[in-house]
PDB file of C-alpha atoms in Angstrom:
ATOM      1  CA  UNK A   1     -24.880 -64.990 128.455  1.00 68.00           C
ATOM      2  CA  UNK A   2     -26.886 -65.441 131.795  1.00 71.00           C
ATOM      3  CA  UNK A   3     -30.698 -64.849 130.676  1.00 74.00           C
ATOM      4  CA  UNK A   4     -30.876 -61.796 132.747  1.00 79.00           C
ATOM      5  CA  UNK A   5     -27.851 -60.169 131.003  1.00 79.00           C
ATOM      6  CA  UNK A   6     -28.483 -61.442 127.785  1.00 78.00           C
ATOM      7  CA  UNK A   7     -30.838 -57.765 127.063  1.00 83.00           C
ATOM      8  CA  UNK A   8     -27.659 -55.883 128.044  1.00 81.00           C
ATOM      9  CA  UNK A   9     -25.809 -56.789 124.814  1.00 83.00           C
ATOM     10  CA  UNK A  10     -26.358 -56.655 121.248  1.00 78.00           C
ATOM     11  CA  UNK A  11     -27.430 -60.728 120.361  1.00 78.00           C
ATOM     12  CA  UNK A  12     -27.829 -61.627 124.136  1.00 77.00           C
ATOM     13  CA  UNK A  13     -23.479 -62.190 123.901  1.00 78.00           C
ATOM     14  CA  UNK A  14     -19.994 -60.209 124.700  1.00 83.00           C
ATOM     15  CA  UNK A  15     -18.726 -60.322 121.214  1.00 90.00           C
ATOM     16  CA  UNK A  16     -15.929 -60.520 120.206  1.00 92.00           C
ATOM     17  CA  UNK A  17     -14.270 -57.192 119.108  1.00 94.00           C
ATOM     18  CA  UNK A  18     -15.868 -54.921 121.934  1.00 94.00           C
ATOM     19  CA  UNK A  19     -14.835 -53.482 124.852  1.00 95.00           C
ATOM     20  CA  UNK A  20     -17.120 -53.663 127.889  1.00 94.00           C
ATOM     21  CA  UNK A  21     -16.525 -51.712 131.183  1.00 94.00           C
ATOM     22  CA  UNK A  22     -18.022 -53.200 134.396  1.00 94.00           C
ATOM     23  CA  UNK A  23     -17.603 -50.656 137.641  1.00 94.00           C
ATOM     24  CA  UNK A  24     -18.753 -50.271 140.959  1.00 94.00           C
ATOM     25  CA  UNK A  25     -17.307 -49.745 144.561  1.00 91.00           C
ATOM     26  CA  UNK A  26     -16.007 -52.833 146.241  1.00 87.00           C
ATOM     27  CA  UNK A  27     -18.416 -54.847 147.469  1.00 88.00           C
ATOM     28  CA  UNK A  28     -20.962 -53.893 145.289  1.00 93.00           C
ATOM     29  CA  UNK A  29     -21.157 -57.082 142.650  1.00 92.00           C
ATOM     30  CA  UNK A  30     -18.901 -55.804 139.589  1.00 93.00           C
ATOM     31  CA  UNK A  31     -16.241 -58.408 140.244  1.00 93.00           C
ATOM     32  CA  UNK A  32     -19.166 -60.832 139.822  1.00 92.00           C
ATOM     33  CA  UNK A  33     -20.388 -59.008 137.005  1.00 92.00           C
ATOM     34  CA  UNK A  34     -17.535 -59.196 135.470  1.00 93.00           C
ATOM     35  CA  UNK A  35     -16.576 -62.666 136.490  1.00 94.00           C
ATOM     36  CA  UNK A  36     -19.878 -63.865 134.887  1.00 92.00           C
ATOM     37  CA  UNK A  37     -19.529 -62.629 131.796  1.00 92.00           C
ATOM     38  CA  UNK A  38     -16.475 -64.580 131.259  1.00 92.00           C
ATOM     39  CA  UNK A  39     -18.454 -67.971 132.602  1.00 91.00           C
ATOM     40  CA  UNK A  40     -20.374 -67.117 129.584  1.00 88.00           C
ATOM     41  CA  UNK A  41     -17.961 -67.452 127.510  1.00 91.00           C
ATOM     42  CA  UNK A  42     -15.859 -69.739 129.221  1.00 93.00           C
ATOM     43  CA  UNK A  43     -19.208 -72.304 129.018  1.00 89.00           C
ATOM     44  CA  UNK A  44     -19.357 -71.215 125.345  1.00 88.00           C
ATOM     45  CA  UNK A  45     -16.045 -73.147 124.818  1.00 93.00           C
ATOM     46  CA  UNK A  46     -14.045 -69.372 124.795  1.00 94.00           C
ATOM     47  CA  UNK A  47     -10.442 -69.746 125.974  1.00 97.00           C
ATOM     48  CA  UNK A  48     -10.449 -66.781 128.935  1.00 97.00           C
ATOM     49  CA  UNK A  49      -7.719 -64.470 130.966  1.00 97.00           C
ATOM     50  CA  UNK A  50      -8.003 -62.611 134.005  1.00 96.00           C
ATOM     51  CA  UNK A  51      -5.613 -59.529 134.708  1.00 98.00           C
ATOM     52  CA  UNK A  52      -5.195 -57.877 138.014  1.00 96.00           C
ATOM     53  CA  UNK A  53      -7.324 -59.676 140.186  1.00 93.00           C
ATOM     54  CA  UNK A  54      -5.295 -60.537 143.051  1.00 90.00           C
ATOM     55  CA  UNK A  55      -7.878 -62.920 144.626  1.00 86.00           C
ATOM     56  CA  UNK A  56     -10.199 -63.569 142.078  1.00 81.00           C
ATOM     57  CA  UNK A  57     -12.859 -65.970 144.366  1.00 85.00           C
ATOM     58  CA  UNK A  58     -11.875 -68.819 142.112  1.00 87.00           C
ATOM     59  CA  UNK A  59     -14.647 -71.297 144.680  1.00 91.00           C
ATOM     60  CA  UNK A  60     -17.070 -68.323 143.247  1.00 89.00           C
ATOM     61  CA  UNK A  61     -16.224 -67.854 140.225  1.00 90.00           C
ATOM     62  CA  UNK A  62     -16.682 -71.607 139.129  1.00 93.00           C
ATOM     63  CA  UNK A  63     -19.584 -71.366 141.124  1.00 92.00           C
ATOM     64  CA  UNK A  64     -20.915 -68.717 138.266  1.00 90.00           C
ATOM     65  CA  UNK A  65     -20.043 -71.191 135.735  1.00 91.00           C
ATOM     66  CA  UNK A  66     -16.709 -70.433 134.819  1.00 93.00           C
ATOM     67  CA  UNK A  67     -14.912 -72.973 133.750  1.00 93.00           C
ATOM     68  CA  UNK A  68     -11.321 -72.900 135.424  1.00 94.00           C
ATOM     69  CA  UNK A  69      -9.869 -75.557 132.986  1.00 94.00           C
ATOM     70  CA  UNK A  70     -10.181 -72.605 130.406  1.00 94.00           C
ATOM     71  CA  UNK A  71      -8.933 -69.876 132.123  1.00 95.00           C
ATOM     72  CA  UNK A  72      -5.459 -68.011 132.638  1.00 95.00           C
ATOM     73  CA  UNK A  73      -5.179 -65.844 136.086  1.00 95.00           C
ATOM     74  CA  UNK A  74      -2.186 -63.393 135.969  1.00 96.00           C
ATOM     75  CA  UNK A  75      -2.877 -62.047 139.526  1.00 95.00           C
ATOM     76  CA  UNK A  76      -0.259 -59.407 140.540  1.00 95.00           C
ATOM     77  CA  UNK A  77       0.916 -57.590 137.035  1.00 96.00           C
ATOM     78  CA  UNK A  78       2.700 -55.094 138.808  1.00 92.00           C
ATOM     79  CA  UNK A  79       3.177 -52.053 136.343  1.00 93.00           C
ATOM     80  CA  UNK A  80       2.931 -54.290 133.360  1.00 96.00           C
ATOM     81  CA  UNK A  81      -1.218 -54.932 133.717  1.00 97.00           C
ATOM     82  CA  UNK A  82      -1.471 -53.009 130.357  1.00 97.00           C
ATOM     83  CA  UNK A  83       0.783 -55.382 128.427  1.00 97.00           C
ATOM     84  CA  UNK A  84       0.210 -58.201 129.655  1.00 97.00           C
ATOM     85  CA  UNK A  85      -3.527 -58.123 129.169  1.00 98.00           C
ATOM     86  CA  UNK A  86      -2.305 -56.633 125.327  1.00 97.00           C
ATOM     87  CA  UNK A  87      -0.437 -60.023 125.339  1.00 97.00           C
ATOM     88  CA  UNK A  88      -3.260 -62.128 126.454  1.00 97.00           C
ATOM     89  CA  UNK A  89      -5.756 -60.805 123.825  1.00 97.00           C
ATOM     90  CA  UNK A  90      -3.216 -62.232 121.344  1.00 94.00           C
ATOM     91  CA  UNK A  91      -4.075 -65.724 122.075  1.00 95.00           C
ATOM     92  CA  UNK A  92      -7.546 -65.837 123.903  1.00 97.00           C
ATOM     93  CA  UNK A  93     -10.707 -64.992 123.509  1.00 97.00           C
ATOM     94  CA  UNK A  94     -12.092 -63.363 126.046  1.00 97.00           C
ATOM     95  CA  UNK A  95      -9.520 -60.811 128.962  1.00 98.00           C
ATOM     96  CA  UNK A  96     -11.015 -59.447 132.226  1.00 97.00           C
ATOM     97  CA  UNK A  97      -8.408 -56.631 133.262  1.00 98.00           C
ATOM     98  CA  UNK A  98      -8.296 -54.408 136.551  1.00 96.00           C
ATOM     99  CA  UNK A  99      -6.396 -51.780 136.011  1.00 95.00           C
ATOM    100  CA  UNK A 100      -4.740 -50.496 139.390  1.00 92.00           C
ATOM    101  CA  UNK A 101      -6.065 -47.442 139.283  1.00 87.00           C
ATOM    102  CA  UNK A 102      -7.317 -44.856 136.506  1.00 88.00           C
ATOM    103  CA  UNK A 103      -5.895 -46.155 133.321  1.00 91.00           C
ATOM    104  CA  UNK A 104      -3.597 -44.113 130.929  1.00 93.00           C
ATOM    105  CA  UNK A 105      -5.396 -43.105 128.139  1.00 94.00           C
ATOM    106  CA  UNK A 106      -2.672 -44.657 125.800  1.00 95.00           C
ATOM    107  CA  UNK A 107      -2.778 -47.935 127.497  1.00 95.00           C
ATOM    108  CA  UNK A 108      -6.960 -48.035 127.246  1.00 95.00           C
ATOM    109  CA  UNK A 109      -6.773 -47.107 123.349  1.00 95.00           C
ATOM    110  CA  UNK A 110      -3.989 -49.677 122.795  1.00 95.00           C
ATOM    111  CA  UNK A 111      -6.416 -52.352 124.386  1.00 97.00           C
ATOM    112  CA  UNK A 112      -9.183 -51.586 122.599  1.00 96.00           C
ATOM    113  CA  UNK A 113      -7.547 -51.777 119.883  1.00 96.00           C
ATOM    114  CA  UNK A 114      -5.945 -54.535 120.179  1.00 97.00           C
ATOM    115  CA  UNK A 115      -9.265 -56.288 121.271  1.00 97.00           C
ATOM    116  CA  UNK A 116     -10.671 -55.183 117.845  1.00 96.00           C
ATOM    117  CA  UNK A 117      -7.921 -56.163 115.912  1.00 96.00           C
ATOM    118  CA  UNK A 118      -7.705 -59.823 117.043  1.00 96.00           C
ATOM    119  CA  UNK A 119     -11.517 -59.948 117.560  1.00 96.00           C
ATOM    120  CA  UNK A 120     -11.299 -60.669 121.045  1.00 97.00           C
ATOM    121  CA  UNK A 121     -13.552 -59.516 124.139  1.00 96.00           C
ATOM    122  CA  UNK A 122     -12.334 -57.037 126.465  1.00 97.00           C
ATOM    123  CA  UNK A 123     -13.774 -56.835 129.837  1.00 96.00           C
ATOM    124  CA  UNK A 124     -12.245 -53.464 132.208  1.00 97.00           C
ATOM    125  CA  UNK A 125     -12.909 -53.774 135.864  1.00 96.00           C
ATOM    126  CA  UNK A 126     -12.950 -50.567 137.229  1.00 94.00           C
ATOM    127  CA  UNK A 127     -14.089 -49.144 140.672  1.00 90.00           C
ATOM    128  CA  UNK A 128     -15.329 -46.121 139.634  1.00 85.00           C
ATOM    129  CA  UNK A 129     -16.723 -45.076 136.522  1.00 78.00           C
ATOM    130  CA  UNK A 130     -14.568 -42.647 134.128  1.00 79.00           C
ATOM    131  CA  UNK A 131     -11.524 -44.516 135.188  1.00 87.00           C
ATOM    132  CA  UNK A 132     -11.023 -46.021 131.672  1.00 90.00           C
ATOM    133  CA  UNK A 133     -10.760 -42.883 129.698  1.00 89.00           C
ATOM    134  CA  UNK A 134     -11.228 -44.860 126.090  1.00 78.00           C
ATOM    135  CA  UNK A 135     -14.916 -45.267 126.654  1.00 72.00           C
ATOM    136  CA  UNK A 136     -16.273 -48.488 125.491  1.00 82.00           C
ATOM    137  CA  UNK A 137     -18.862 -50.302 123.445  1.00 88.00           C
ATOM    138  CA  UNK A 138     -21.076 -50.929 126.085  1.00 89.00           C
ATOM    139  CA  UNK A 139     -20.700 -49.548 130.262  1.00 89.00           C
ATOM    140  CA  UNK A 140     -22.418 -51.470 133.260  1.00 90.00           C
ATOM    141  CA  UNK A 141     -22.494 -49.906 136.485  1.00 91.00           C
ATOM    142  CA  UNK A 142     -23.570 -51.410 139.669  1.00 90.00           C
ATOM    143  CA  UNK A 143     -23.772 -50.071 143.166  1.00 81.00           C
ATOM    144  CA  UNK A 144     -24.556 -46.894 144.584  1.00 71.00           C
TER     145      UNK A 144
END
């Protein structure tokens, strides 16, 4: 975890099992937020997916320390973010997903489960905050 993110979580790491939500407006830093806390793990050796971002800033993201080499992009999921990210937490260890908009509450439960159940980390991307009605293990906001 970057040093000055490291106080944020429990150990100084995203572990594996949790559910983190990262929001803000556009603009504001919480698609590097986000993006940074899968470098971490990405450095760490952490196989890595990214849901929903149609342009993630790959120049940028590598730039963070993410290594690319170790991570899947599935940039336009349509309708079908929910299960593919569901899919995705089957065989890495670490999914970033951006919902489209607010997220069912059926679809957020059956992520965080999911991300429990195979011990994986789940990173939500969300523009606002209460738009991932599940809650999480631990919320970062940035912005105004």
């Amino acid at each position: 975890m970057p040093a000055p993110l490291a106080p944020l979580f429990p150990g100084g790491v995203l572990r594996r099992g949790t559910t983190t939500t990262v929001s803000g407006p556009p603009g504001h830093g919480a698609t590097t937020l986000a993006l940074s806390l899968l470098a971490a793990a990405s450095t760490a050796g952490s196989w890595c997916a990214a849901v929903g971002l149609p342009d993630p800033g790959v120049v940028a993201a590598a730039e963070l320390g993410l290594d690319l080499r170790r991570v899947v992009f599935v940039p336009h999921p349509g309708s079908g973010w929910a299960e593919a990210a569901g899919d995705l937490l089957s065989g890495v260890d670490a999914v970033l997903v951006r919902p489209p908009g607010r997220a069912r509450l059926t679809a957020a439960r059956h992520l965080c489960a999911r991300a429990r159940e195979r011990q994986a980390a789940l990173v939500v991307l969300l523009e606002r905050a209460g738009a991932w009605p599940e809650g999480g293990d631990l919320a970062l906001s940035v912005g105004p």
